[in-house]
Coordinates of C-alpha atoms in Angstrom, one line a residue:
M63 CA 1.6 24.6 10.4
N64 CA 3.1 23.2 13.4
E65 CA 5.9 20.2 12.2
T66 CA 7.6 19.8 15.4
M67 CA 4.4 17.5 16.1
T68 CA 4.4 16.1 13.1
A69 CA 8.6 15.6 13.1
T70 CA 9.6 11.9 13.9
P71 CA 13.7 11.3 14.3
A72 CA 15.1 9.1 11.9
Q73 CA 18.8 8.2 13.9
S74 CA 15.7 7.2 17.7
G75 CA 13.0 5.9 16.1
A76 CA 9.5 7.0 17.7
S77 CA 10.0 8.1 21.9
A78 CA 7.6 7.1 24.7
N79 CA 6.0 10.9 23.8
A80 CA 5.7 10.8 20.3
P81 CA 2.3 11.8 19.0
L82 CA 0.6 8.6 18.1
E83 CA -0.8 9.9 15.1
K84 CA 0.7 12.6 12.8
I85 CA -1.7 15.7 11.5
A86 CA -2.3 15.8 8.2
L87 CA -0.2 19.0 6.6
E88 CA -2.4 19.1 3.8
S89 CA -5.8 18.3 2.3
Y90 CA -6.7 17.3 -1.2
V91 CA -7.4 20.2 -3.5
P92 CA -8.7 19.5 -7.1
P93 CA -7.1 20.6 -10.4
A94 CA -10.4 22.7 -12.4
K95 CA -10.4 20.0 -14.5
P96 CA -10.3 16.7 -13.1
S97 CA -10.0 13.2 -14.1
L98 CA -12.3 10.4 -14.1
V99 CA -9.1 8.3 -12.5
G100 CA -11.0 7.0 -9.5
L101 CA -14.9 7.9 -9.5
S102 CA -17.1 5.1 -9.8
R103 CA -20.2 4.7 -11.5
S104 CA -22.6 7.1 -10.0
E105 CA -19.9 9.7 -9.6
L106 CA -19.2 8.9 -13.3
A107 CA -23.2 9.3 -14.0
D108 CA -23.2 12.6 -12.2
R109 CA -20.7 14.2 -13.7
L110 CA -22.3 13.3 -17.6
G111 CA -24.9 15.2 -16.6
E112 CA -23.2 17.4 -14.6
I113 CA -21.7 18.9 -18.7
G114 CA -24.8 18.0 -20.4
V115 CA -25.4 14.3 -21.2
V116 CA -28.7 12.9 -20.7
S117 CA -30.3 10.8 -17.9
A118 CA -31.3 7.7 -21.0
Q119 CA -27.7 7.9 -22.2
R120 CA -25.7 8.1 -18.9
K121 CA -25.5 4.5 -18.1
M122 CA -24.2 3.5 -22.0
R123 CA -21.8 6.2 -21.3
V124 CA -20.5 5.0 -17.5
Q125 CA -20.6 1.3 -19.1
Q126 CA -18.2 3.0 -22.0
L127 CA -16.5 4.9 -20.3
W128 CA -15.8 2.4 -17.4
H129 CA -14.0 -0.2 -20.3
W130 CA -11.8 2.3 -21.6
I131 CA -10.3 3.8 -18.6
Y132 CA -10.2 1.3 -16.7
V133 CA -9.9 -2.4 -19.2
R134 CA -7.8 -0.7 -22.1
G135 CA -6.7 1.5 -20.0
V136 CA -6.1 4.8 -22.7
P137 CA -4.8 7.6 -21.4
Q138 CA -6.6 9.7 -23.6
F139 CA -10.3 10.6 -24.5
A140 CA -8.7 11.1 -28.2
D141 CA -8.6 6.6 -27.9
M142 CA -12.2 6.1 -27.3
T143 CA -13.1 4.9 -30.9
S144 CA -16.7 3.4 -29.7
I145 CA -17.3 7.1 -29.0
S146 CA -18.4 9.8 -30.8
K147 CA -16.1 12.7 -32.0
E148 CA -18.3 15.2 -29.9
M149 CA -18.9 13.3 -27.1
R150 CA -14.9 12.9 -26.7
Q151 CA -14.2 16.6 -27.3
Q152 CA -17.0 17.2 -25.2
L153 CA -15.0 14.7 -22.5
E154 CA -11.6 16.2 -23.1
Q155 CA -12.9 20.2 -22.8
H156 CA -14.3 19.4 -19.6
F157 CA -11.9 16.3 -17.9
T158 CA -8.6 14.1 -18.1
L159 CA -7.5 10.7 -17.4
A160 CA -5.0 11.8 -15.2
R161 CA -2.9 9.3 -13.9
P162 CA 0.2 10.3 -11.5
E163 CA 2.8 10.9 -13.4
V164 CA 6.2 9.2 -12.6
A165 CA 8.9 11.0 -11.8
A166 CA 11.6 8.4 -11.8
E167 CA 11.9 4.0 -11.6
Q168 CA 15.1 2.2 -10.4
I169 CA 15.1 -1.5 -11.4
S170 CA 16.2 -3.7 -8.5
S171 CA 18.5 -6.5 -9.6
D172 CA 16.5 -8.7 -8.3
G173 CA 13.5 -7.7 -10.9
T174 CA 11.5 -5.6 -8.3
R175 CA 10.2 -2.3 -10.3
K176 CA 10.2 1.4 -7.8
W177 CA 8.3 4.3 -9.2
L178 CA 8.6 7.8 -8.0
L179 CA 5.4 9.1 -8.4
R180 CA 4.8 12.7 -8.4
L181 CA 1.5 14.6 -8.1
P182 CA -0.2 17.8 -7.5
S183 CA 0.3 19.5 -3.9
G184 CA -2.8 22.0 -5.2
D185 CA -0.2 25.0 -4.4
K186 CA 1.8 26.1 -7.0
L187 CA 4.4 27.5 -4.7
E188 CA 5.4 24.3 -3.0
R189 CA 6.5 20.7 -4.7
A190 CA 4.6 18.5 -6.0
H191 CA 4.0 15.9 -3.9
E192 CA 5.5 12.8 -4.6
V193 CA 4.8 8.9 -3.2
E194 CA 6.5 5.4 -4.0
C195 CA 4.6 2.5 -5.8
V196 CA 7.0 -0.9 -5.9
Y197 CA 6.3 -4.2 -8.2
I198 CA 7.5 -8.2 -7.4
P199 CA 7.2 -10.4 -9.5
E200 CA 7.7 -14.2 -8.8
T201 CA 7.5 -17.4 -10.6
D202 CA 3.8 -17.7 -9.4
R203 CA 2.2 -14.0 -8.8
G204 CA 3.2 -10.6 -10.0
T205 CA 2.7 -8.4 -6.3
L206 CA 1.9 -4.1 -6.2
C207 CA 2.8 -2.4 -3.4
V208 CA 0.2 0.1 -3.2
S209 CA 1.1 3.7 -1.4
S210 CA -1.9 5.3 0.3
Q211 CA -0.8 8.5 1.7
V212 CA 2.2 10.7 1.5
G213 CA 3.4 10.5 4.0
C214 CA 2.0 8.7 6.9
T215 CA -0.2 9.0 10.1
L216 CA 2.2 6.6 12.2
N217 CA 5.2 6.7 14.0
C218 CA 6.4 2.4 14.2
S219 CA 10.3 3.3 15.1
F220 CA 11.6 0.3 12.9
C221 CA 10.2 1.1 9.7
H222 CA 11.7 4.5 7.5
T223 CA 8.2 5.8 5.9
G224 CA 7.3 6.5 9.5
T225 CA 9.7 8.4 9.9
Q226 CA 8.7 11.6 8.0
R227 CA 5.9 14.2 7.8
L228 CA 2.2 13.3 7.1
V229 CA 1.6 15.9 4.2
R230 CA -1.8 14.5 3.3
N231 CA -4.5 11.0 2.1
L232 CA -4.6 10.0 -0.8
T233 CA -7.8 10.4 -3.0
A234 CA -9.4 6.5 -4.5
G235 CA -8.0 8.6 -8.2
E236 CA -4.5 8.7 -7.2
I237 CA -4.5 5.0 -5.6
V238 CA -6.2 3.4 -8.3
G239 CA -3.5 5.4 -10.7
Q240 CA -0.5 3.4 -8.9
I241 CA -2.0 -0.1 -10.8
M242 CA -3.1 2.1 -14.0
V243 CA 0.6 3.3 -14.4
A244 CA 2.4 0.5 -12.9
R245 CA -0.4 -1.9 -16.1
D246 CA 1.7 1.3 -18.5
R247 CA 4.7 0.6 -17.6
L248 CA 4.8 -2.8 -17.3
N249 CA 1.7 -3.0 -21.0
D250 CA -0.1 -5.5 -18.5
W251 CA -3.8 -4.0 -20.0
A252 CA -5.8 -6.6 -21.4
D253 CA -5.4 -6.0 -24.5
R254 CA -2.1 -5.9 -24.6
D255 CA 0.4 -9.1 -25.3
T256 CA 3.2 -10.1 -21.9
P257 CA 5.8 -11.9 -22.1
N258 CA 4.3 -15.3 -19.7
G259 CA 0.8 -14.7 -22.2
G260 CA -1.1 -13.7 -19.0
R261 CA -1.5 -11.1 -16.2
L262 CA 1.4 -9.7 -14.7
I263 CA 0.4 -7.7 -12.6
T264 CA -1.9 -9.9 -9.8
N265 CA -2.0 -8.7 -6.1
V266 CA -2.4 -6.2 -4.7
V267 CA -1.4 -5.0 -1.2
M268 CA -1.8 -2.0 0.5
M269 CA 1.5 -2.1 1.8
G270 CA 2.6 0.8 1.0
M271 CA 3.4 4.6 2.8
G272 CA 0.8 5.5 5.3
E273 CA -1.7 4.0 6.9
P274 CA -4.7 2.9 4.6
L275 CA -6.9 2.8 7.5
Y276 CA -6.4 6.3 8.8
N277 CA -7.6 6.8 4.8
F278 CA -10.0 4.0 4.9
E279 CA -13.3 5.9 2.3
A280 CA -10.8 6.7 -0.9
V281 CA -9.3 3.2 -0.6
R282 CA -12.5 1.2 -0.1
D283 CA -14.0 3.5 -3.2
A284 CA -10.6 2.7 -4.7
L285 CA -10.4 -1.5 -3.9
L286 CA -13.9 -1.7 -4.6
I287 CA -12.9 0.2 -8.4
V288 CA -10.0 -2.5 -8.9
S289 CA -11.2 -5.6 -7.7
D290 CA -14.7 -4.8 -10.0
N291 CA -14.7 -7.7 -12.5
E292 CA -15.7 -5.2 -15.4
G293 CA -12.4 -3.1 -15.2
I294 CA -9.0 -3.8 -13.2
G295 CA -10.6 -6.7 -12.4
I296 CA -8.4 -8.0 -9.7
S297 CA -9.9 -10.4 -7.1
R298 CA -10.8 -9.5 -3.3
R299 CA -8.8 -12.6 -2.5
R300 CA -5.7 -11.3 -4.4
I301 CA -6.1 -8.4 -2.9
T302 CA -4.8 -7.2 0.5
L303 CA -4.9 -4.7 3.0
S304 CA -2.0 -3.8 5.7
T305 CA -2.8 -2.4 8.5
S306 CA -1.0 -1.7 12.2
G307 CA -4.3 -2.1 14.2
V308 CA -7.0 0.7 13.7
V309 CA -9.0 -1.2 15.5
P310 CA -12.5 0.6 14.4
N311 CA -11.4 0.1 11.0
I312 CA -10.6 -3.4 11.2
V313 CA -14.3 -5.2 11.2
R314 CA -15.4 -1.7 8.5
T315 CA -12.6 -3.7 5.9
G316 CA -14.6 -7.0 6.2
E317 CA -18.2 -5.8 5.7
E318 CA -17.2 -3.1 3.2
I319 CA -14.0 -3.9 0.8
G320 CA -14.2 -7.9 1.8
V321 CA -10.7 -8.1 1.2
M322 CA -7.8 -10.2 2.5
L323 CA -6.6 -9.0 5.8
A324 CA -3.2 -8.2 7.4
I325 CA -1.5 -7.1 10.7
S326 CA 1.3 -5.5 11.5
L327 CA 1.7 -7.0 14.3
H328 CA 5.2 -7.7 15.2
A329 CA 5.3 -7.5 19.6
V330 CA 3.7 -9.7 21.7
R331 CA 4.2 -7.4 24.7
D332 CA 1.6 -4.5 25.1
E333 CA 4.7 -2.8 26.5
L334 CA 7.4 -3.8 23.5
R335 CA 4.9 -3.4 21.0
N336 CA 3.6 0.2 22.2
E337 CA 8.1 1.2 21.3
L338 CA 7.8 -0.4 17.7
V339 CA 4.2 0.4 17.1
P340 CA 2.7 3.3 19.1
L341 CA -0.7 3.6 17.8
N342 CA -0.7 0.2 20.7
R343 CA -1.2 2.6 23.4
K344 CA -4.5 3.4 21.9
Y345 CA -5.8 -0.1 21.0
P346 CA -3.7 -2.8 23.0
I347 CA -3.0 -6.2 22.2
A348 CA -5.9 -7.5 23.5
D349 CA -8.6 -5.1 21.6
L350 CA -6.8 -6.0 17.7
L351 CA -6.9 -9.4 18.2
Q352 CA -10.6 -9.1 19.4
A353 CA -11.5 -7.1 16.0
C354 CA -9.3 -9.9 14.1
R355 CA -11.7 -12.6 16.0
D356 CA -14.7 -11.0 14.3
Y357 CA -13.2 -10.0 11.3
P358 CA -16.0 -10.6 8.1
G359 CA -15.8 -13.8 6.9
S360 CA -12.0 -15.6 8.2
S361 CA -12.3 -19.0 7.9
N362 CA -8.8 -21.0 7.1
A363 CA -9.6 -20.5 3.7
R364 CA -9.4 -17.0 4.3
R365 CA -6.3 -16.8 6.7
I366 CA -5.3 -13.0 8.2
T367 CA -1.9 -13.1 7.9
F368 CA -0.2 -11.8 10.9
E369 CA 2.9 -9.5 9.7
Y370 CA 6.1 -10.0 11.9
V371 CA 9.4 -8.3 11.9
M372 CA 12.7 -9.8 13.0
L373 CA 14.4 -7.8 15.0
K374 CA 17.8 -9.1 16.6
G375 CA 17.5 -8.9 20.6
V376 CA 14.5 -7.6 20.4
N377 CA 11.4 -9.5 19.2
D378 CA 12.6 -12.6 18.7
S379 CA 13.5 -15.6 21.0
L380 CA 11.3 -18.9 21.0
E381 CA 9.9 -17.0 24.3
D382 CA 8.4 -14.4 21.4
A383 CA 7.4 -17.4 20.0
K384 CA 5.1 -19.7 21.9
L385 CA 3.4 -16.6 23.5
L386 CA 2.8 -15.4 19.4
V387 CA 0.8 -18.6 19.1
K388 CA -1.1 -18.5 22.8
L389 CA -2.1 -15.4 21.0
L390 CA -3.1 -16.1 18.3
K391 CA -5.0 -19.1 19.3
G392 CA -8.9 -19.3 17.3
I393 CA -8.0 -17.3 15.0
P394 CA -7.3 -18.4 11.3
A395 CA -4.2 -17.2 10.9
K396 CA -0.6 -17.3 8.8
I397 CA 2.3 -15.5 10.4
N398 CA 4.7 -14.0 7.9
L399 CA 8.4 -13.4 8.9
I400 CA 10.3 -10.8 8.0
P401 CA 13.5 -10.3 7.8
F402 CA 14.5 -6.7 8.8
N403 CA 15.5 -4.4 6.3
P404 CA 17.9 -2.0 7.6
W405 CA 17.6 1.8 6.5
P406 CA 20.5 4.6 6.6
G407 CA 19.9 5.7 10.3
T408 CA 17.7 2.6 12.3
R409 CA 19.5 0.8 15.7
Y410 CA 17.6 -2.1 14.9
E411 CA 19.1 -5.0 13.3
C412 CA 17.7 -7.6 11.4
S413 CA 18.0 -11.5 13.9
D414 CA 20.5 -13.5 12.8
W415 CA 19.3 -15.7 10.2
E416 CA 19.8 -19.2 12.6
Q417 CA 17.6 -17.6 15.5
I418 CA 14.9 -16.2 12.4
E419 CA 14.8 -20.1 11.2
K420 CA 14.8 -21.6 15.0
F421 CA 11.4 -18.9 15.5
S422 CA 9.6 -20.6 12.0
E423 CA 10.1 -23.8 12.9
Y424 CA 7.9 -23.5 16.6
I425 CA 5.9 -21.2 14.6
F426 CA 5.1 -24.3 12.2
N427 CA 5.2 -27.1 15.0
A428 CA 2.0 -25.5 16.2
G429 CA 0.2 -25.8 13.5
Y430 CA 0.3 -22.3 11.7
S431 CA 1.9 -21.4 8.2
S432 CA 5.0 -19.5 8.9
P433 CA 6.7 -18.6 5.7
V434 CA 9.6 -16.1 5.2
R435 CA 9.4 -13.3 3.4
T436 CA 12.3 -13.1 1.2
P437 CA 13.9 -9.7 1.0
R438 CA 13.3 -7.9 -2.7
G439 CA 14.4 -5.3 -3.6
R440 CA 16.9 -3.4 -0.7
D441 CA 18.9 -2.3 -3.3
I442 CA 17.2 0.7 -4.5
L443 CA 15.4 0.7 -0.7
A444 CA 12.1 -0.7 -2.4
A445 CA 11.6 -3.4 0.6
C446 CA 9.2 -3.6 3.4
G447 CA 9.9 -1.0 6.1
Q448 CA 12.2 0.7 3.3
L449 CA 9.8 2.8 1.3
K450 CA 10.1 7.3 2.3
S451 CA 8.9 9.1 -1.2
E452 CA 12.1 12.1 -1.0
S453 CA 15.0 10.5 -2.7
E454 CA 17.6 10.9 -0.4
K455 CA 21.1 12.0 -0.3
L456 CA 23.3 9.4 0.7
S457 CA 26.8 9.4 2.1
V458 CA 29.3 7.4 0.5
R459 CA 29.9 4.9 3.3
E460 CA 25.8 4.7 3.6
R461 CA 26.0 3.8 -0.5
Q462 CA 28.3 1.2 0.8
A463 CA 25.8 0.2 3.9
L464 CA 22.8 -0.8 1.2
R465 CA 24.9 -2.3 -1.6
A466 CA 26.1 -4.7 0.9
M467 CA 22.5 -4.9 2.3
A468 CA 21.5 -6.1 -1.3
M469 CA 23.7 -8.8 -1.3
T470 CA 22.6 -10.3 2.4
D471 CA 19.7 -12.1 1.0

């Protein structure tokens, strides 16, 4: 494996010569005893057929399994009391209900939770793969940030996650499994009481590690399960998929998944976006915005979110704000301004708060919603752009810098 083609120096960010897309170092190797988590109803029926369940019974059995897995969240077949003991034993013999393993849990001072999740590598000689999943509680919602890859395909220069290699894509089961793990840890299944009397996880965002549209089929299959109203039941209007601009799969997202769309824009000129988001050299701004105009179902009630990280002296001038408004004309949009979350080794700084407010005010006066995202979970490196699967050994100076960052909201 040629790791030279996949590494991105953390100290310097993405260079002009960095590859636009990294090559996965591994592919998923299924275990001998697979988990049923993440299978569609038709796939569940096929698995039941493989172990001898007659066709006349499969639909009923699939419905039973679907309820126990996605409504009750049971971790083992023995808990499925509406299924015969014989059938439960048969299922136990061939399958599991395994989710990702929680390797570590961190809780921020603001209530944000970050889980480091361990996944099988398919090779017992290698260290297990790890991804991160983040829960952000707010007064009116609880948002779960979910990963789609081990590492990331892309090399965005301001993003901590982009400094690591792309190991492999996650399966649909591993994506759904993150939501199930979060519900396990929060005791947030439908048959259990929660502190607020409602669901704690109300929204899902595909904004964790990885580029979702370079793992389209698995992400699609997972989100169709997450939005199924007879299972996990999170409305498609409460699920947002964020992409750096994989243009060919943007319209497919609207047609085949039907969730809300977010675009990691971050620049209004191709020459700058080529540096910040090198994928722009393949899919430039004009092509990206045309795909947004063509996005199925977009309207003033279903606006596309444009994410814009605020980088001091880089993309935060009023001229940038004016061009941003001009570029988005005719697109039902809101602009989500994101104060840059520093990470050890980055060369970027967050824009001054006064400048962020001026930028936001101009966009608002032009008729666009322009909320400034409140940084969350900075003290546990759980904020936007900070996710990285391997726990970092930080120097004393770096740890002190991170503590200071956590206190500057």
